[in-house]
Coordinates of C-alpha atoms and ligand atoms in Angstrom, one line a residue:
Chain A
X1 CA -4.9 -86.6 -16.2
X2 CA -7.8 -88.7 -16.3
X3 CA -10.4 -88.1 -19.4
X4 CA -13.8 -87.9 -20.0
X5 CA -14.8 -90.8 -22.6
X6 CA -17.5 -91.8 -24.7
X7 CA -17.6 -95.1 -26.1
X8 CA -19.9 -97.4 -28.8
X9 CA -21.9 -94.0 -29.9
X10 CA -24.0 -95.8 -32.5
X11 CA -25.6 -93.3 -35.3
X12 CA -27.2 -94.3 -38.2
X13 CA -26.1 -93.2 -41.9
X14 CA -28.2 -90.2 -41.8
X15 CA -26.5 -89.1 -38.4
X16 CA -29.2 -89.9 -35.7
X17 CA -28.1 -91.4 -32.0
X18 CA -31.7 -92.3 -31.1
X19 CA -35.2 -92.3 -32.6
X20 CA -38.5 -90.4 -31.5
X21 CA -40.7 -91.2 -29.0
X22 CA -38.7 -93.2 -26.5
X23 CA -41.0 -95.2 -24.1
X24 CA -40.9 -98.4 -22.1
X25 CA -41.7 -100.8 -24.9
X26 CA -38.9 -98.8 -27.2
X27 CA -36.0 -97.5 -25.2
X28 CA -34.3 -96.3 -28.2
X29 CA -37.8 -94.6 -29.7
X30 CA -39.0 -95.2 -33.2
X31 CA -36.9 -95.2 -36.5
X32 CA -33.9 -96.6 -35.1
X33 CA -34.5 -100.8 -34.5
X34 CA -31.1 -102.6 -34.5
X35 CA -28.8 -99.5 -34.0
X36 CA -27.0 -101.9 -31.6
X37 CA -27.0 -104.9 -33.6
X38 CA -23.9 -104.6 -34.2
X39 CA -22.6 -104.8 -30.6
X40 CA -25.4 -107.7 -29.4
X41 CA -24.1 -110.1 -32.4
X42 CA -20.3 -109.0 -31.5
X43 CA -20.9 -110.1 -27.7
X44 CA -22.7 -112.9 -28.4
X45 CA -20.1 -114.1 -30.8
X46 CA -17.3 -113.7 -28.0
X47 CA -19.4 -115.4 -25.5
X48 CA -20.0 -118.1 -27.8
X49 CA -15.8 -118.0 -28.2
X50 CA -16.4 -117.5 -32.2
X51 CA -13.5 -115.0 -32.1
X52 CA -14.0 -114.6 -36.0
X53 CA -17.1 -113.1 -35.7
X54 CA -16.5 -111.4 -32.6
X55 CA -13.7 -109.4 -34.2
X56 CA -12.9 -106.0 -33.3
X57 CA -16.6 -105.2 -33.0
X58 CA -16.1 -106.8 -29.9
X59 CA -12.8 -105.5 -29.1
X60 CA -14.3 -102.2 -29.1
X61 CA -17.3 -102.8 -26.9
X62 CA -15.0 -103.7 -24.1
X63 CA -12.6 -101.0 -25.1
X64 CA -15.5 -99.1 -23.6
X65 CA -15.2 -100.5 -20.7
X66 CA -11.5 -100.2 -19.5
X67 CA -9.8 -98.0 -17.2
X68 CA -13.9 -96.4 -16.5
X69 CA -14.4 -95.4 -12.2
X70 CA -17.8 -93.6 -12.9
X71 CA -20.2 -92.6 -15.4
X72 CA -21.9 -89.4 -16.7
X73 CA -25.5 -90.1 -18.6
X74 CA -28.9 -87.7 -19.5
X75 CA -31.8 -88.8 -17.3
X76 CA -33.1 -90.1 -21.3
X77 CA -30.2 -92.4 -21.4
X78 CA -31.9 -93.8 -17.7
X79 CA -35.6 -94.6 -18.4
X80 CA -38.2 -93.4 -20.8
X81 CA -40.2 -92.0 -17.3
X82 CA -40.6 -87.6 -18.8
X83 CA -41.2 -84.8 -16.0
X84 CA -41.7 -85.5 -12.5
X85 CA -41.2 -89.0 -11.1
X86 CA -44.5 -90.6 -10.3
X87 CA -42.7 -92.8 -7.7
X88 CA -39.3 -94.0 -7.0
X89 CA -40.5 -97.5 -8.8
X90 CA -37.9 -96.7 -11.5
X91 CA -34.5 -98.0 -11.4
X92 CA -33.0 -98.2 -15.1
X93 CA -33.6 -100.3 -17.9
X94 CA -30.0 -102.5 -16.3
X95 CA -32.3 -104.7 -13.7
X96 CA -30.9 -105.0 -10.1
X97 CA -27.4 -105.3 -11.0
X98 CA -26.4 -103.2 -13.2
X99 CA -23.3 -103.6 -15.3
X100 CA -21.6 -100.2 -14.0
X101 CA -20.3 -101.0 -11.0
X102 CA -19.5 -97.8 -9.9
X103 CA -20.9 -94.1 -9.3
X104 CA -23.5 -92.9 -11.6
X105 CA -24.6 -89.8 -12.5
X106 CA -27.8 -89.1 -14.1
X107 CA -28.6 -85.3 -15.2
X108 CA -32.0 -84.2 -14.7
X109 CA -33.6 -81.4 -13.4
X110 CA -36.3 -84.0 -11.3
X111 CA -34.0 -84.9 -8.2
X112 CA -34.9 -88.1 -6.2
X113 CA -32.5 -89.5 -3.6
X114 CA -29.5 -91.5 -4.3
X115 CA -30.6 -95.0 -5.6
X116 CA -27.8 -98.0 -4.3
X117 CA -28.1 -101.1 -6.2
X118 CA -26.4 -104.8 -6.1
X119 CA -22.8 -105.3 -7.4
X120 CA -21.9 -101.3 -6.3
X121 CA -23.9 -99.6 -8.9
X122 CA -25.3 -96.1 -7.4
X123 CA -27.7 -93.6 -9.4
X124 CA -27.3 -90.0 -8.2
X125 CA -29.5 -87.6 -9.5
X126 CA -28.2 -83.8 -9.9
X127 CA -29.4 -81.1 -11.7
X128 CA -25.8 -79.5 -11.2
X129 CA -24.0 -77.8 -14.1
X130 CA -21.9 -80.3 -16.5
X131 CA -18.5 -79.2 -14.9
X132 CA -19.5 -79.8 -11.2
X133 CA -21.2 -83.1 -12.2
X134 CA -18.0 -83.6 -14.1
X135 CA -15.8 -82.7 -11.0
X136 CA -18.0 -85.1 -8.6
X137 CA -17.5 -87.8 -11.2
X138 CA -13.8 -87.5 -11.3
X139 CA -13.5 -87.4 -7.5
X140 CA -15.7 -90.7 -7.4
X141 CA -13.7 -92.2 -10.3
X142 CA -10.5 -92.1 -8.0
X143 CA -8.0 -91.3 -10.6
X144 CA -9.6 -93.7 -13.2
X145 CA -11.1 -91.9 -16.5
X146 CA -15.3 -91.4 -16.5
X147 CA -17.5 -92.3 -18.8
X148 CA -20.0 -90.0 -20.9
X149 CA -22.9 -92.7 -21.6
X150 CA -25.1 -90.8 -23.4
X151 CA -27.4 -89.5 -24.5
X152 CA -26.8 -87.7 -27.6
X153 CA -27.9 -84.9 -26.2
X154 CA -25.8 -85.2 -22.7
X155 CA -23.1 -85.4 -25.2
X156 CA -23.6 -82.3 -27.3
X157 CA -23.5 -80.9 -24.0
X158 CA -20.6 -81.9 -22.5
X159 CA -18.9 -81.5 -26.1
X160 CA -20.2 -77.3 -26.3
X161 CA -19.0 -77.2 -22.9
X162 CA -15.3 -78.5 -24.1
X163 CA -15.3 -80.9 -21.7
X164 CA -15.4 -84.2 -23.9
X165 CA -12.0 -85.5 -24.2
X166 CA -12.5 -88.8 -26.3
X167 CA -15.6 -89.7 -28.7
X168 CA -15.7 -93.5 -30.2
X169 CA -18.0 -93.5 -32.9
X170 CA -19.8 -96.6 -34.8
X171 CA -21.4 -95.7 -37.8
X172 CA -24.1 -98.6 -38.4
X173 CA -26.0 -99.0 -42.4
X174 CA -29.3 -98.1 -41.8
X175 CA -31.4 -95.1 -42.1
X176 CA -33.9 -93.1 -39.4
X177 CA -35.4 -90.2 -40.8
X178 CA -36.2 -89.2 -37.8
X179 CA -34.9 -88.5 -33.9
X180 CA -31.9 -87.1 -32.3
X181 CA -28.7 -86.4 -34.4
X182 CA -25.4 -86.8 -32.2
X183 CA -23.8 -83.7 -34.7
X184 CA -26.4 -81.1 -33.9
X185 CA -25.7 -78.3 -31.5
X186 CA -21.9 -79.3 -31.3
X187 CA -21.2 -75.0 -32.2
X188 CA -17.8 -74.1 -32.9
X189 CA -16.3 -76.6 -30.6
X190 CA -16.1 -79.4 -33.6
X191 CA -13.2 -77.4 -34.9
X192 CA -11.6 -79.0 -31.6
X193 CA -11.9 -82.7 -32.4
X194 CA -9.9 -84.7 -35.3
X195 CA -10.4 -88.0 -36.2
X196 CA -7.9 -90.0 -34.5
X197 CA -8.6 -93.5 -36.0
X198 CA -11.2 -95.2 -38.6
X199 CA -11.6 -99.0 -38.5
X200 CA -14.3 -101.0 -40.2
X201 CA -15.7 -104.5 -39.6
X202 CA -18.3 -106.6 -42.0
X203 CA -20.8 -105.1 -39.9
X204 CA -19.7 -101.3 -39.3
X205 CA -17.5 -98.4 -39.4
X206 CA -15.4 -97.5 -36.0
X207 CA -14.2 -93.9 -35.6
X208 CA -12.3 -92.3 -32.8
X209 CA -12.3 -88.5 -32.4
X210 CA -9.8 -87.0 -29.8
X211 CA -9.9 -83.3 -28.7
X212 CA -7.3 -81.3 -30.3
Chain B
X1 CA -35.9 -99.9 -67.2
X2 CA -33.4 -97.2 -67.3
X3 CA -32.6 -95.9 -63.7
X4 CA -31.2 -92.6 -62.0
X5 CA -28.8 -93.4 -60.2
X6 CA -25.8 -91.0 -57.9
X7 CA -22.8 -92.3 -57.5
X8 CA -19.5 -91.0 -55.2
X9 CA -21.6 -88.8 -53.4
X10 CA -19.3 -88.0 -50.3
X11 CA -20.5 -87.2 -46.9
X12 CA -18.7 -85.7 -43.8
X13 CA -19.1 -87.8 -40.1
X14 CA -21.3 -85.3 -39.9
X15 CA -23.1 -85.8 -42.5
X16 CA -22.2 -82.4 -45.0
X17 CA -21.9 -83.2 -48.5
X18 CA -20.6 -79.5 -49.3
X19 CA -18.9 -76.8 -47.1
X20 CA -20.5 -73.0 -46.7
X21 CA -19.6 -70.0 -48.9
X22 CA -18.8 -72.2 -52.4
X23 CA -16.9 -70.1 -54.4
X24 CA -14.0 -69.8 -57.7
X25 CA -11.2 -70.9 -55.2
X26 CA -13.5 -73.1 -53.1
X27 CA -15.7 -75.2 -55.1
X28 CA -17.2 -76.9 -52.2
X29 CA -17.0 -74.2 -50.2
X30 CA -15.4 -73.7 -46.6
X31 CA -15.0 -76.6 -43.7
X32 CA -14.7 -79.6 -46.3
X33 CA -11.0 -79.7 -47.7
X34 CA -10.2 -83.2 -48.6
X35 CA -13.9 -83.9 -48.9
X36 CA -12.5 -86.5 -52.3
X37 CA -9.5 -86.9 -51.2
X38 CA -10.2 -90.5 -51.2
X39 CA -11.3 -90.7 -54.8
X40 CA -7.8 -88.7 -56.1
X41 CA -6.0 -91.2 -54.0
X42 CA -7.4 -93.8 -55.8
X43 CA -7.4 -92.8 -59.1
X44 CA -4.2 -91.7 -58.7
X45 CA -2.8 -95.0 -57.5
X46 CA -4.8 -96.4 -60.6
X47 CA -3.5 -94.8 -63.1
X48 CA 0.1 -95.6 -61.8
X49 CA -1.1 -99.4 -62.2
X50 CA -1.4 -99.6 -58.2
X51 CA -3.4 -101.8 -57.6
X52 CA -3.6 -102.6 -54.2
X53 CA -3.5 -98.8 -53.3
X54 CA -6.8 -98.1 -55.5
X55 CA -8.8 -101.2 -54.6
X56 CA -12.5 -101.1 -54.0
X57 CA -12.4 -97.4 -53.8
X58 CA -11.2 -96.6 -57.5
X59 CA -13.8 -99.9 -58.8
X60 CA -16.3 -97.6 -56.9
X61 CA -15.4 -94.5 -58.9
X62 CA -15.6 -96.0 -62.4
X63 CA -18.7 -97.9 -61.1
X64 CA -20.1 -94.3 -61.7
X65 CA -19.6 -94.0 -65.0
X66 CA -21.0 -97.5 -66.4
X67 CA -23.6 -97.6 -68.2
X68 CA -25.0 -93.7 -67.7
X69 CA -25.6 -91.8 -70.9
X70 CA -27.1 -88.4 -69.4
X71 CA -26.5 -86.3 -66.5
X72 CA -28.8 -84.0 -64.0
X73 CA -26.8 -81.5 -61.7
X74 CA -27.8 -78.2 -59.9
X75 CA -26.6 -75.1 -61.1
X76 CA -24.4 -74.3 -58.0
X77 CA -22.5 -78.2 -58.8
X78 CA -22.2 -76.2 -62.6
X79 CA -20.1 -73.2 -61.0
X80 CA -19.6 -70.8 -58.1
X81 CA -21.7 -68.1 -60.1
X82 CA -24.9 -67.1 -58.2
X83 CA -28.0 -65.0 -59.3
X84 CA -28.4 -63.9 -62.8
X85 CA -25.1 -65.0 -65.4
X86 CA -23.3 -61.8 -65.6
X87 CA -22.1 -63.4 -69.0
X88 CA -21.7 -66.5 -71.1
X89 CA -18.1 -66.8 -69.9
X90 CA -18.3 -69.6 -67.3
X91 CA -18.9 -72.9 -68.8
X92 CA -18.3 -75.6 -65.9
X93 CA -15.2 -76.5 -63.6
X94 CA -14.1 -79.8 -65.9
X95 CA -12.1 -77.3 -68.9
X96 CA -12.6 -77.2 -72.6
X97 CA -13.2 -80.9 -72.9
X98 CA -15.9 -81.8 -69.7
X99 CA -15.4 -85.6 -68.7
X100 CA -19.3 -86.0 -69.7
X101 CA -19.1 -87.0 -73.1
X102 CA -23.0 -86.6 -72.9
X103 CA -25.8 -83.8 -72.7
X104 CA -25.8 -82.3 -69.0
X105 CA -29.2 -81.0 -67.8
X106 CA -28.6 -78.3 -65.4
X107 CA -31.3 -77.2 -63.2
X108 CA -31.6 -72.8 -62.7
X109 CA -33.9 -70.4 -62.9
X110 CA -31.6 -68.5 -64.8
X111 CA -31.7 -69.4 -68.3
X112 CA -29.0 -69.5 -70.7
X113 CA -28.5 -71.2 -74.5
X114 CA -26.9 -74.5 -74.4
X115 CA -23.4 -75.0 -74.3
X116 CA -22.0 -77.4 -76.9
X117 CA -18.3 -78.0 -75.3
X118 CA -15.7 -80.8 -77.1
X119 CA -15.7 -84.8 -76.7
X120 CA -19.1 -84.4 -76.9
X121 CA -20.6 -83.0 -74.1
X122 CA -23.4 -80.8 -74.2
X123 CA -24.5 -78.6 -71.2
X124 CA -28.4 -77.6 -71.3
X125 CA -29.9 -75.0 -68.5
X126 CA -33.5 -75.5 -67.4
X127 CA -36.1 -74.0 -65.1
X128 CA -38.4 -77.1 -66.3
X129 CA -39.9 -79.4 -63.1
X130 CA -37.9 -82.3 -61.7
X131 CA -39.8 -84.8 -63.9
X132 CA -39.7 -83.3 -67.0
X133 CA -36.2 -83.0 -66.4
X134 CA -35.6 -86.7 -66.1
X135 CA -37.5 -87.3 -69.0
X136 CA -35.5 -85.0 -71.1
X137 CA -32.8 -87.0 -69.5
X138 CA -33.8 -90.7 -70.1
X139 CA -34.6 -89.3 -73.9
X140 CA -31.2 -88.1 -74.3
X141 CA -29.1 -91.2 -72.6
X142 CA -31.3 -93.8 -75.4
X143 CA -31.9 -96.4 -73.4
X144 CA -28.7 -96.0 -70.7
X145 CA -28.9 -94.8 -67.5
X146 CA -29.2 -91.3 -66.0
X147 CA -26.8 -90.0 -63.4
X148 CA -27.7 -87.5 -60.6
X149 CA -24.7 -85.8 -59.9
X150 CA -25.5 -83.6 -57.4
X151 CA -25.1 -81.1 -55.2
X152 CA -27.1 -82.1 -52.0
X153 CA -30.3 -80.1 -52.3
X154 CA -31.0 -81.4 -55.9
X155 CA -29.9 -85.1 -54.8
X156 CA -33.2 -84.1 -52.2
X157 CA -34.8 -82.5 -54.5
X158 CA -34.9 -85.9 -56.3
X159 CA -35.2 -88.0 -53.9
X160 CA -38.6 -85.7 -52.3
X161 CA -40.2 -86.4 -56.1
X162 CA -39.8 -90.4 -55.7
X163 CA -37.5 -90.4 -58.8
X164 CA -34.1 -91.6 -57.7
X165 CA -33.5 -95.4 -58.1
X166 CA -29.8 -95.7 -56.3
X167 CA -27.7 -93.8 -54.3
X168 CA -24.1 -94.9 -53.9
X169 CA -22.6 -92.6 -50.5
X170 CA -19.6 -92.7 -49.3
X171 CA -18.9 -91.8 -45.8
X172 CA -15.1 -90.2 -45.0
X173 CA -14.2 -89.6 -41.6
X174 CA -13.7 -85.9 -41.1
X175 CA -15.8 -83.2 -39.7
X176 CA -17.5 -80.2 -41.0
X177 CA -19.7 -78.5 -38.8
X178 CA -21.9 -76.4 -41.0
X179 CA -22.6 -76.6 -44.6
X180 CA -25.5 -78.7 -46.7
X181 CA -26.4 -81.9 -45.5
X182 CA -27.5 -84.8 -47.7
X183 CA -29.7 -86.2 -45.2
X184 CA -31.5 -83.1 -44.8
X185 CA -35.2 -82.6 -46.6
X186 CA -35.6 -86.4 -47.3
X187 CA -39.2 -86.1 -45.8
X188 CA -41.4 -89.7 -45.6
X189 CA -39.2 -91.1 -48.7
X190 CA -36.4 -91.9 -46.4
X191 CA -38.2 -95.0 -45.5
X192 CA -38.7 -96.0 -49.4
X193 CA -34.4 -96.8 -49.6
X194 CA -33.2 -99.7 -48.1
X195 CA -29.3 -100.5 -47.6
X196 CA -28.3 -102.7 -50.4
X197 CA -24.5 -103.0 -49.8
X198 CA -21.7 -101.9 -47.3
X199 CA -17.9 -101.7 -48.1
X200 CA -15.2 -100.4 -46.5
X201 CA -12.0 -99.6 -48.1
X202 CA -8.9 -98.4 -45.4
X203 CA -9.9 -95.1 -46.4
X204 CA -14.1 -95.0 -46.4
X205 CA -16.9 -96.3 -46.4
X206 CA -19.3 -97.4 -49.3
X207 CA -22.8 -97.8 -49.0
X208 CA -25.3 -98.6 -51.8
X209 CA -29.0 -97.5 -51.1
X210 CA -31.5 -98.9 -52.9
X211 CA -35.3 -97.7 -54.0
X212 CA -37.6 -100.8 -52.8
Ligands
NAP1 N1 -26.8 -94.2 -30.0 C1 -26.2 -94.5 -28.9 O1 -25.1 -95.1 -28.8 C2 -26.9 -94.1 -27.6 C3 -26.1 -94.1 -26.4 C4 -26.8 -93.7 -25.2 C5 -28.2 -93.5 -25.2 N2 -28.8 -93.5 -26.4 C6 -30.3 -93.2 -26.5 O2 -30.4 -91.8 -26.4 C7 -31.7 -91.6 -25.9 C8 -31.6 -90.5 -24.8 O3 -30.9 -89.4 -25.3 P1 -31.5 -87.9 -25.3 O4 -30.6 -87.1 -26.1 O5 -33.0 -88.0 -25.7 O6 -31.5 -87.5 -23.8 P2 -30.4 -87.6 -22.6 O7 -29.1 -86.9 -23.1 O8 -30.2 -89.0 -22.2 O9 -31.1 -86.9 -21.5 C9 -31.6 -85.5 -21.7 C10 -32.3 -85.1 -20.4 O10 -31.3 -84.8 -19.4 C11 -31.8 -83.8 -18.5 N3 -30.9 -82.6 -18.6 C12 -30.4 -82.1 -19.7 N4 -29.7 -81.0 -19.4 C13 -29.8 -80.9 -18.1 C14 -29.2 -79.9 -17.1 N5 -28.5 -78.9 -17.5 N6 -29.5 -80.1 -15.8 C15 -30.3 -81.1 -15.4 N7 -30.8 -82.0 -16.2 C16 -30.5 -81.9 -17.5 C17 -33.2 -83.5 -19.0 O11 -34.1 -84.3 -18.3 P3 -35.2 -83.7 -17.2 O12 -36.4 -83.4 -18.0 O13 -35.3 -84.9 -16.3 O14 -34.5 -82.5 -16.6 C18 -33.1 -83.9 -20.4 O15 -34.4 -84.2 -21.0 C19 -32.3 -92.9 -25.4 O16 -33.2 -93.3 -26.4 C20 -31.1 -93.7 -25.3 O17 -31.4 -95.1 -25.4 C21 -28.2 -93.8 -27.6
NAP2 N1 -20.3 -84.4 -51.8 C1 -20.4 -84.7 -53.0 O1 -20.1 -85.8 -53.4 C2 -20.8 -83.7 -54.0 C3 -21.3 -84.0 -55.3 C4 -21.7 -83.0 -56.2 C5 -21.6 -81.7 -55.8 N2 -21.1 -81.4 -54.6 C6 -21.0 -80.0 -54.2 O2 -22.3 -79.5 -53.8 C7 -22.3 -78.1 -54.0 C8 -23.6 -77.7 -54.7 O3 -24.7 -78.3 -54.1 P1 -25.9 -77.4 -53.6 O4 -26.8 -78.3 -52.8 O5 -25.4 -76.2 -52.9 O6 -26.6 -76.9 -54.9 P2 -27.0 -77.7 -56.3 O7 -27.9 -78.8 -55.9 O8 -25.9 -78.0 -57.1 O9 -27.8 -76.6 -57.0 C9 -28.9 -75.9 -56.4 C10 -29.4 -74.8 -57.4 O10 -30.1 -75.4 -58.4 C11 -31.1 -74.5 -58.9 N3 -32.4 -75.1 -58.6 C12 -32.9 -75.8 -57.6 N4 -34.1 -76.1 -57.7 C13 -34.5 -75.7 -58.9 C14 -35.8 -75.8 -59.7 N5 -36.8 -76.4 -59.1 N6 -35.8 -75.2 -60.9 C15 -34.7 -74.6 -61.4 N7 -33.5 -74.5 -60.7 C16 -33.4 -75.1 -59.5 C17 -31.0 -73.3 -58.0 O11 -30.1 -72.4 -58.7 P3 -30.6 -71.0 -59.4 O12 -30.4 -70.0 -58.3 O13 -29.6 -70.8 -60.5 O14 -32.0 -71.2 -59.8 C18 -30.3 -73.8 -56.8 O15 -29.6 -72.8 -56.1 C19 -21.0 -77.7 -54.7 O16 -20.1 -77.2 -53.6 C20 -20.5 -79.0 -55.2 O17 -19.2 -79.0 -55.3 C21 -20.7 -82.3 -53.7

């Protein structure tokens, strides 16, 4: 059966996915510089064939990436445009080729049409409910898992709605204060996930929760 | 200068340092079995002269103890009784002979003499503010350090007043869902700790934070 799966889910000691005030100029919002530090220096390292430094950091990163036919994200997750779209000049922060390759689906409740881009990338936007986007996803995915991208609170919603299968974690040393926590709002439904694995690099702490 | 410092102070994924409905049976209450698990392991495997089984985790644990010569806690770390003492019969979880070896300042509105106990601990009960507290504190440790040993909403408590210099946390990779969450109530004073050091042991991970 294939799964839903999110991977590289970076929160910050005090438990936040993202920060406050996300905008053009700060994607991830304020309080939360360098949450993916961690996976920029990883990459770089295994582009740079420093397979020391790349580590499983790296490993993990393209972990994310395997066996994936579509992907799931919150219209956040897309662009820091709020409310109704101005224009259709937004295309995600990815530029004209984005790295998914496949069907995406952004949630929001502002439709616009289906947006094709270079390499097979297309952005459909649905206000649907989480299982028919889920079920659309699947059918695009052609037997090959999907991918939950985020964020955080796309995933508390696909986790209340029991429909998360596989959560990879990072937890990264810093501290926000402030923003979107990925363990709010998760209701009764985190009595169904156990921790299936804990790794740490130099850098951070890996977890892998599976649902029960 | 003498510092405050809280060591071992164990969080959930989630980011609980103590469970719901604390109680005789349940001293951290429900949803946090195992919670030290980690620090038994390693004391454990210590005290059988297993050294590679302890490692960094059981250094951390005694790292604790160095150098401290007073403790603060909250009244609900001092027992499971709530509300006005019904009587003097309740005199901490740690038996006859409390590993303290120090006087113990415990925080409560509700008043009661102070508890002389063997090996030389003493527990005292006060009402007085934070400060005075800590001063009462540093008096009694001579010139050593004063450790904060918790629970959660006096380790904020602390934190809110400016007045704790170190926090070692360690982060253990279960789940609680509901219960009292470190990070909680940090207010503006979150962004005066920076992340001094990051460990990971096969088990969890260590982080020291720092008071710039
Ligand atoms: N830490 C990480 O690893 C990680 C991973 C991914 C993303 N992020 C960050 O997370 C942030 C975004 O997360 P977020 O939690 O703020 O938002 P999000 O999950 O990306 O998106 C939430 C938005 O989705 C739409 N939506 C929600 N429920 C819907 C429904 N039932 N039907 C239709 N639309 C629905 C709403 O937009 P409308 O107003 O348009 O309806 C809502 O505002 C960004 O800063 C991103 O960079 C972090
Ligand atoms: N995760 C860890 O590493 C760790 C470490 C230590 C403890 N714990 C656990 O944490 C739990 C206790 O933590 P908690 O956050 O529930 O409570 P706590 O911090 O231990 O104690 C809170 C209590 O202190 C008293 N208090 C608070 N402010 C006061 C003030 N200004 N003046 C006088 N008294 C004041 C009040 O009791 P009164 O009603 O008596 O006034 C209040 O209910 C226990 O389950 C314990 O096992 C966990």
């Amino acid at each position: 059966m294939p799964k839903l799966r999110a991977h590289n889910i970076t929160i910050t000691l005090d438990g936040y996915a993202t920060g406050t005030d996300q905008r053009l100029d700060a994607p991830f919002g304020d309080g939360v510089d360098g949450l993916h530090e961690w996976m920029f220096a990883a990459l770089r390292a295994r582009d740079e064939g420093d397979e020391g430094a790349a580590g499983i950091d790296a490993d993990y990163v393209e972990l994310g990436d395997e066996n994936i036919g579509a992907t799931i994200m919150g219209r956040n997750m897309f662009g820091p445009v709020r409310g109704a779209w101005q224009d259709e000049s937004w295309t995600g922060w990815w530029g004209d080729n984005p790295p998914f390759h496949h069907d995406v689906f952004v949630r929001t409740h502002h439709l616009r049409p289906s947006l094709p881009m270079k390499g097979g990338t297309t952005f459909h936007f649905t206000d649907e409910p989480a299982e028919t986007v889920l079920r659309r996803a699947f059918e695009a995915a052609a037997g090959q898992d999907v991918r939950l991208g985020g964020g955080p609170t796309t995933i508390q919603q696909y986790v209340r709605a029991g429909l998360l299968d596989e959560l990879h974690l990072v937890v990264t040393p810093m501290l926000a204060g402030k923003g979107v926590r990925l363990f709010d709002n998760w209701g009764d439904e985190i009595d169904g996930y156990q921790v299936a694995e804990q790794v740490s690099s130099a850098a951070v702490t890996h977890v892998r929760l599976i649902r029960r």
